[in-house]
PDB file of C-alpha atoms in Angstrom:
ATOM      1  CA  UNK A   1      17.683 -20.602  16.266  1.00  0.00           C
ATOM      2  CA  UNK A   2      17.540 -20.858  12.463  1.00  0.00           C
ATOM      3  CA  UNK A   3      13.769 -21.505  12.502  1.00  0.00           C
ATOM      4  CA  UNK A   4      13.225 -18.298  14.491  1.00  0.00           C
ATOM      5  CA  UNK A   5      15.286 -16.301  12.001  1.00  0.00           C
ATOM      6  CA  UNK A   6      13.369 -17.803   9.069  1.00  0.00           C
ATOM      7  CA  UNK A   7      10.024 -16.995  10.715  1.00  0.00           C
ATOM      8  CA  UNK A   8      11.147 -13.378  11.285  1.00  0.00           C
ATOM      9  CA  UNK A   9      12.288 -13.244   7.661  1.00  0.00           C
ATOM     10  CA  UNK A  10       8.888 -14.340   6.407  1.00  0.00           C
ATOM     11  CA  UNK A  11       7.170 -11.763   8.649  1.00  0.00           C
ATOM     12  CA  UNK A  12       9.425  -8.947   7.417  1.00  0.00           C
ATOM     13  CA  UNK A  13       8.932  -9.904   3.770  1.00  0.00           C
ATOM     14  CA  UNK A  14       5.170 -10.160   4.305  1.00  0.00           C
ATOM     15  CA  UNK A  15       5.175  -6.626   5.772  1.00  0.00           C
ATOM     16  CA  UNK A  16       7.033  -5.342   2.698  1.00  0.00           C
ATOM     17  CA  UNK A  17       4.410  -6.992   0.469  1.00  0.00           C
ATOM     18  CA  UNK A  18       1.522  -5.553   2.511  1.00  0.00           C
ATOM     19  CA  UNK A  19       3.139  -2.103   2.439  1.00  0.00           C
ATOM     20  CA  UNK A  20       3.357  -2.297  -1.362  1.00  0.00           C
ATOM     21  CA  UNK A  21      -0.299  -3.403  -1.609  1.00  0.00           C
ATOM     22  CA  UNK A  22      -1.274  -0.507   0.659  1.00  0.00           C
ATOM     23  CA  UNK A  23       0.544   1.970  -1.571  1.00  0.00           C
ATOM     24  CA  UNK A  24      -1.233   0.483  -4.604  1.00  0.00           C
ATOM     25  CA  UNK A  25      -4.625   0.950  -2.935  1.00  0.00           C
ATOM     26  CA  UNK A  26      -4.053   4.704  -2.840  1.00  0.00           C
ATOM     27  CA  UNK A  27      -3.565   4.893  -6.618  1.00  0.00           C
ATOM     28  CA  UNK A  28      -6.979   5.391  -8.105  1.00  0.00           C
ATOM     29  CA  UNK A  29      -8.154   3.727 -11.282  1.00  0.00           C
ATOM     30  CA  UNK A  30     -11.091   5.995 -12.131  1.00  0.00           C
ATOM     31  CA  UNK A  31     -13.422   4.068  -9.835  1.00  0.00           C
ATOM     32  CA  UNK A  32     -14.565   5.397  -6.492  1.00  0.00           C
ATOM     33  CA  UNK A  33     -13.118   3.637  -3.475  1.00  0.00           C
ATOM     34  CA  UNK A  34     -13.388   4.698   0.151  1.00  0.00           C
ATOM     35  CA  UNK A  35      -9.666   3.916   0.552  1.00  0.00           C
ATOM     36  CA  UNK A  36      -8.974   6.976  -1.646  1.00  0.00           C
ATOM     37  CA  UNK A  37      -9.660   9.102   1.426  1.00  0.00           C
ATOM     38  CA  UNK A  38      -7.452   7.082   3.787  1.00  0.00           C
ATOM     39  CA  UNK A  39      -4.868   9.380   5.227  1.00  0.00           C
ATOM     40  CA  UNK A  40      -7.120  12.455   5.026  1.00  0.00           C
ATOM     41  CA  UNK A  41      -7.796  13.863   8.486  1.00  0.00           C
ATOM     42  CA  UNK A  42      -9.945  16.785   9.577  1.00  0.00           C
ATOM     43  CA  UNK A  43      -9.712  18.882  12.719  1.00  0.00           C
ATOM     44  CA  UNK A  44     -12.742  17.971  14.779  1.00  0.00           C
ATOM     45  CA  UNK A  45     -13.097  19.241  18.345  1.00  0.00           C
ATOM     46  CA  UNK A  46      -9.450  20.328  18.437  1.00  0.00           C
ATOM     47  CA  UNK A  47      -8.042  16.949  17.358  1.00  0.00           C
ATOM     48  CA  UNK A  48      -6.959  15.739  13.911  1.00  0.00           C
ATOM     49  CA  UNK A  49      -9.353  12.865  13.150  1.00  0.00           C
ATOM     50  CA  UNK A  50      -9.503  10.518  10.106  1.00  0.00           C
ATOM     51  CA  UNK A  51     -12.537  11.186   7.886  1.00  0.00           C
ATOM     52  CA  UNK A  52     -13.997   7.740   8.507  1.00  0.00           C
ATOM     53  CA  UNK A  53     -14.177   8.607  12.221  1.00  0.00           C
ATOM     54  CA  UNK A  54     -16.218  11.808  11.807  1.00  0.00           C
ATOM     55  CA  UNK A  55     -18.863  10.364   9.504  1.00  0.00           C
ATOM     56  CA  UNK A  56     -19.849   7.630   7.103  1.00  0.00           C
ATOM     57  CA  UNK A  57     -17.691   7.425   3.969  1.00  0.00           C
ATOM     58  CA  UNK A  58     -19.202   5.377   1.150  1.00  0.00           C
ATOM     59  CA  UNK A  59     -19.021   4.782  -2.605  1.00  0.00           C
ATOM     60  CA  UNK A  60     -22.676   4.475  -3.683  1.00  0.00           C
ATOM     61  CA  UNK A  61     -21.777   4.602  -7.394  1.00  0.00           C
ATOM     62  CA  UNK A  62     -18.735   3.705  -9.471  1.00  0.00           C
ATOM     63  CA  UNK A  63     -17.649   7.348  -9.766  1.00  0.00           C
ATOM     64  CA  UNK A  64     -19.052   8.922  -6.597  1.00  0.00           C
ATOM     65  CA  UNK A  65     -17.911   9.097  -2.991  1.00  0.00           C
ATOM     66  CA  UNK A  66     -20.106  10.463  -0.232  1.00  0.00           C
ATOM     67  CA  UNK A  67     -19.228  11.626   3.246  1.00  0.00           C
ATOM     68  CA  UNK A  68     -22.092  11.885   5.711  1.00  0.00           C
ATOM     69  CA  UNK A  69     -20.642  13.660   8.777  1.00  0.00           C
ATOM     70  CA  UNK A  70     -22.324  12.946  12.090  1.00  0.00           C
ATOM     71  CA  UNK A  71     -21.793  16.586  13.084  1.00  0.00           C
ATOM     72  CA  UNK A  72     -22.950  18.776  10.168  1.00  0.00           C
ATOM     73  CA  UNK A  73     -21.049  21.806  11.537  1.00  0.00           C
ATOM     74  CA  UNK A  74     -17.715  20.348  10.360  1.00  0.00           C
ATOM     75  CA  UNK A  75     -18.770  20.100   6.680  1.00  0.00           C
ATOM     76  CA  UNK A  76     -16.752  23.228   5.703  1.00  0.00           C
ATOM     77  CA  UNK A  77     -13.640  21.864   7.458  1.00  0.00           C
ATOM     78  CA  UNK A  78     -14.009  18.511   5.663  1.00  0.00           C
ATOM     79  CA  UNK A  79     -14.349  20.224   2.281  1.00  0.00           C
ATOM     80  CA  UNK A  80     -11.260  22.315   3.025  1.00  0.00           C
ATOM     81  CA  UNK A  81      -9.032  19.321   3.914  1.00  0.00           C
ATOM     82  CA  UNK A  82     -10.193  17.402   0.833  1.00  0.00           C
ATOM     83  CA  UNK A  83      -9.185  20.324  -1.374  1.00  0.00           C
ATOM     84  CA  UNK A  84      -5.857  20.666   0.482  1.00  0.00           C
ATOM     85  CA  UNK A  85      -5.161  16.934   0.081  1.00  0.00           C
ATOM     86  CA  UNK A  86      -4.928  17.592  -3.680  1.00  0.00           C
ATOM     87  CA  UNK A  87      -6.699  14.365  -4.639  1.00  0.00           C
ATOM     88  CA  UNK A  88      -8.355  15.884  -7.700  1.00  0.00           C
ATOM     89  CA  UNK A  89     -11.806  16.092  -6.093  1.00  0.00           C
ATOM     90  CA  UNK A  90     -14.088  19.111  -6.018  1.00  0.00           C
ATOM     91  CA  UNK A  91     -16.362  18.600  -3.001  1.00  0.00           C
ATOM     92  CA  UNK A  92     -19.969  19.766  -3.062  1.00  0.00           C
ATOM     93  CA  UNK A  93     -22.546  19.540  -0.289  1.00  0.00           C
ATOM     94  CA  UNK A  94     -26.251  19.999   0.294  1.00  0.00           C
ATOM     95  CA  UNK A  95     -25.875  20.859   3.972  1.00  0.00           C
ATOM     96  CA  UNK A  96     -26.082  17.192   4.971  1.00  0.00           C
ATOM     97  CA  UNK A  97     -23.795  15.128   2.730  1.00  0.00           C
ATOM     98  CA  UNK A  98     -20.550  15.924   0.913  1.00  0.00           C
ATOM     99  CA  UNK A  99     -20.340  14.465  -2.594  1.00  0.00           C
ATOM    100  CA  UNK A 100     -17.058  13.840  -4.422  1.00  0.00           C
ATOM    101  CA  UNK A 101     -17.271  13.000  -8.110  1.00  0.00           C
ATOM    102  CA  UNK A 102     -14.303  10.876  -9.176  1.00  0.00           C
ATOM    103  CA  UNK A 103     -13.141  12.330 -12.499  1.00  0.00           C
ATOM    104  CA  UNK A 104     -12.469  10.057 -15.464  1.00  0.00           C
ATOM    105  CA  UNK A 105      -8.772   9.371 -15.909  1.00  0.00           C
ATOM    106  CA  UNK A 106      -7.080  10.613 -19.068  1.00  0.00           C
ATOM    107  CA  UNK A 107      -4.797   8.270 -21.007  1.00  0.00           C
ATOM    108  CA  UNK A 108      -1.737  10.302 -19.927  1.00  0.00           C
ATOM    109  CA  UNK A 109      -2.805  10.154 -16.290  1.00  0.00           C
ATOM    110  CA  UNK A 110      -3.299   6.398 -16.530  1.00  0.00           C
ATOM    111  CA  UNK A 111       0.243   6.017 -17.898  1.00  0.00           C
ATOM    112  CA  UNK A 112       1.596   8.204 -15.078  1.00  0.00           C
ATOM    113  CA  UNK A 113      -0.162   5.981 -12.540  1.00  0.00           C
ATOM    114  CA  UNK A 114       1.286   2.851 -14.177  1.00  0.00           C
ATOM    115  CA  UNK A 115       4.778   4.372 -13.846  1.00  0.00           C
ATOM    116  CA  UNK A 116       4.027   5.185 -10.220  1.00  0.00           C
ATOM    117  CA  UNK A 117       2.876   1.657  -9.337  1.00  0.00           C
ATOM    118  CA  UNK A 118       5.881   0.158 -11.124  1.00  0.00           C
ATOM    119  CA  UNK A 119       8.130   2.385  -8.993  1.00  0.00           C
ATOM    120  CA  UNK A 120       6.263   1.336  -5.830  1.00  0.00           C
ATOM    121  CA  UNK A 121       6.572  -2.334  -6.846  1.00  0.00           C
ATOM    122  CA  UNK A 122      10.311  -1.951  -7.383  1.00  0.00           C
ATOM    123  CA  UNK A 123      10.651  -0.334  -3.952  1.00  0.00           C
ATOM    124  CA  UNK A 124       8.784  -3.312  -2.468  1.00  0.00           C
ATOM    125  CA  UNK A 125      11.128  -5.743  -4.235  1.00  0.00           C
ATOM    126  CA  UNK A 126      14.166  -3.805  -2.994  1.00  0.00           C
ATOM    127  CA  UNK A 127      12.794  -3.996   0.559  1.00  0.00           C
ATOM    128  CA  UNK A 128      12.407  -7.769   0.218  1.00  0.00           C
ATOM    129  CA  UNK A 129      15.930  -8.134  -1.195  1.00  0.00           C
ATOM    130  CA  UNK A 130      17.282  -6.040   1.691  1.00  0.00           C
ATOM    131  CA  UNK A 131      15.605  -8.422   4.140  1.00  0.00           C
ATOM    132  CA  UNK A 132      17.242 -11.334   2.293  1.00  0.00           C
ATOM    133  CA  UNK A 133      20.643  -9.629   2.519  1.00  0.00           C
ATOM    134  CA  UNK A 134      20.267  -8.905   6.265  1.00  0.00           C
ATOM    135  CA  UNK A 135      19.143 -12.448   7.032  1.00  0.00           C
ATOM    136  CA  UNK A 136      21.857 -14.091   4.939  1.00  0.00           C
ATOM    137  CA  UNK A 137      24.451 -11.985   6.781  1.00  0.00           C
ATOM    138  CA  UNK A 138      22.920 -13.069  10.101  1.00  0.00           C
ATOM    139  CA  UNK A 139      22.990 -16.736   9.075  1.00  0.00           C
ATOM    140  CA  UNK A 140      26.621 -16.466   7.866  1.00  0.00           C
ATOM    141  CA  UNK A 141      27.585 -14.903  11.193  1.00  0.00           C
ATOM    142  CA  UNK A 142      25.951 -17.808  13.042  1.00  0.00           C
ATOM    143  CA  UNK A 143      27.971 -20.248  10.943  1.00  0.00           C
ATOM    144  CA  UNK A 144      31.161 -18.229  11.470  1.00  0.00           C
ATOM    145  CA  UNK A 145      30.528 -18.270  15.241  1.00  0.00           C
ATOM    146  CA  UNK A 146      30.024 -22.066  15.008  1.00  0.00           C
ATOM    147  CA  UNK A 147      26.399 -21.837  16.197  1.00  0.00           C
ATOM    148  CA  UNK A 148      25.160 -23.653  13.070  1.00  0.00           C
ATOM    149  CA  UNK A 149      26.804 -26.068  10.623  1.00  0.00           C
ATOM    150  CA  UNK A 150      27.775 -25.352   7.033  1.00  0.00           C
ATOM    151  CA  UNK A 151      24.886 -27.559   5.875  1.00  0.00           C
ATOM    152  CA  UNK A 152      22.432 -25.529   7.978  1.00  0.00           C
ATOM    153  CA  UNK A 153      23.925 -22.358   6.457  1.00  0.00           C
ATOM    154  CA  UNK A 154      23.314 -23.622   2.907  1.00  0.00           C
ATOM    155  CA  UNK A 155      19.839 -24.877   3.811  1.00  0.00           C
ATOM    156  CA  UNK A 156      18.972 -21.546   5.474  1.00  0.00           C
ATOM    157  CA  UNK A 157      20.204 -19.511   2.498  1.00  0.00           C
ATOM    158  CA  UNK A 158      18.161 -21.698   0.121  1.00  0.00           C
ATOM    159  CA  UNK A 159      15.012 -21.234   2.219  1.00  0.00           C
ATOM    160  CA  UNK A 160      15.562 -17.472   2.352  1.00  0.00           C
ATOM    161  CA  UNK A 161      16.001 -17.395  -1.442  1.00  0.00           C
ATOM    162  CA  UNK A 162      12.781 -19.392  -1.943  1.00  0.00           C
ATOM    163  CA  UNK A 163      10.927 -16.925   0.321  1.00  0.00           C
ATOM    164  CA  UNK A 164      12.426 -14.007  -1.584  1.00  0.00           C
ATOM    165  CA  UNK A 165      11.338 -15.489  -4.917  1.00  0.00           C
ATOM    166  CA  UNK A 166       7.829 -16.167  -3.573  1.00  0.00           C
ATOM    167  CA  UNK A 167       7.280 -12.632  -2.264  1.00  0.00           C
ATOM    168  CA  UNK A 168       8.764 -10.972  -5.359  1.00  0.00           C
ATOM    169  CA  UNK A 169       6.427 -13.102  -7.512  1.00  0.00           C
ATOM    170  CA  UNK A 170       3.495 -11.935  -5.357  1.00  0.00           C
ATOM    171  CA  UNK A 171       4.491  -8.295  -5.884  1.00  0.00           C
ATOM    172  CA  UNK A 172       4.676  -8.970  -9.641  1.00  0.00           C
ATOM    173  CA  UNK A 173       1.168 -10.491  -9.546  1.00  0.00           C
ATOM    174  CA  UNK A 174      -0.266  -7.543  -7.619  1.00  0.00           C
ATOM    175  CA  UNK A 175       1.491  -5.140 -10.013  1.00  0.00           C
ATOM    176  CA  UNK A 176       0.073  -6.914 -13.073  1.00  0.00           C
ATOM    177  CA  UNK A 177      -3.464  -6.710 -11.647  1.00  0.00           C
ATOM    178  CA  UNK A 178      -3.084  -3.023 -10.770  1.00  0.00           C
ATOM    179  CA  UNK A 179      -1.684  -2.210 -14.232  1.00  0.00           C
ATOM    180  CA  UNK A 180      -4.610  -4.008 -15.873  1.00  0.00           C
ATOM    181  CA  UNK A 181      -7.036  -2.112 -13.628  1.00  0.00           C
ATOM    182  CA  UNK A 182      -5.386   1.235 -14.453  1.00  0.00           C
ATOM    183  CA  UNK A 183      -5.276   0.712 -18.209  1.00  0.00           C
ATOM    184  CA  UNK A 184      -8.830  -0.657 -18.463  1.00  0.00           C
ATOM    185  CA  UNK A 185     -11.003   1.998 -20.090  1.00  0.00           C
TER     186      UNK A 185
END
């Protein structure tokens, strides 16, 4: 019973960590990355479709993204959704490929991004602490209902705290790397 709860706890905390990493991947550091366009969809054949499913998205240079649509007739629609997504790109095309130049980040913008990732990291930590709180309440209820012993309760709470510390430390590590990446000129 307790092992199952601890396994679920680790899974939930891992999801919170992965969610935080995912949010970090959308914060650009002045370098082109195909993940910058994740979440941008274009209407193709009457259906909203992610960009990477209507063509090849690549980053051939450090500050350039290219989109090579398989159907050239949707180039105007792709350009329109990129502008609407407000990502700071000004798309240009030659009739075959759309090019997006990734602008250099200003010092102020870099600092704004650092604040943003710190906020995202704190939200990730709060999510992990909420998991800890839920699980500790569950474990206490099991002890109260005499399904586990007091020793198992203490042991379970200690394991949950160790997991919490581990995942919060991982978020701190990821945050430190992202900050370094953002502030690197």
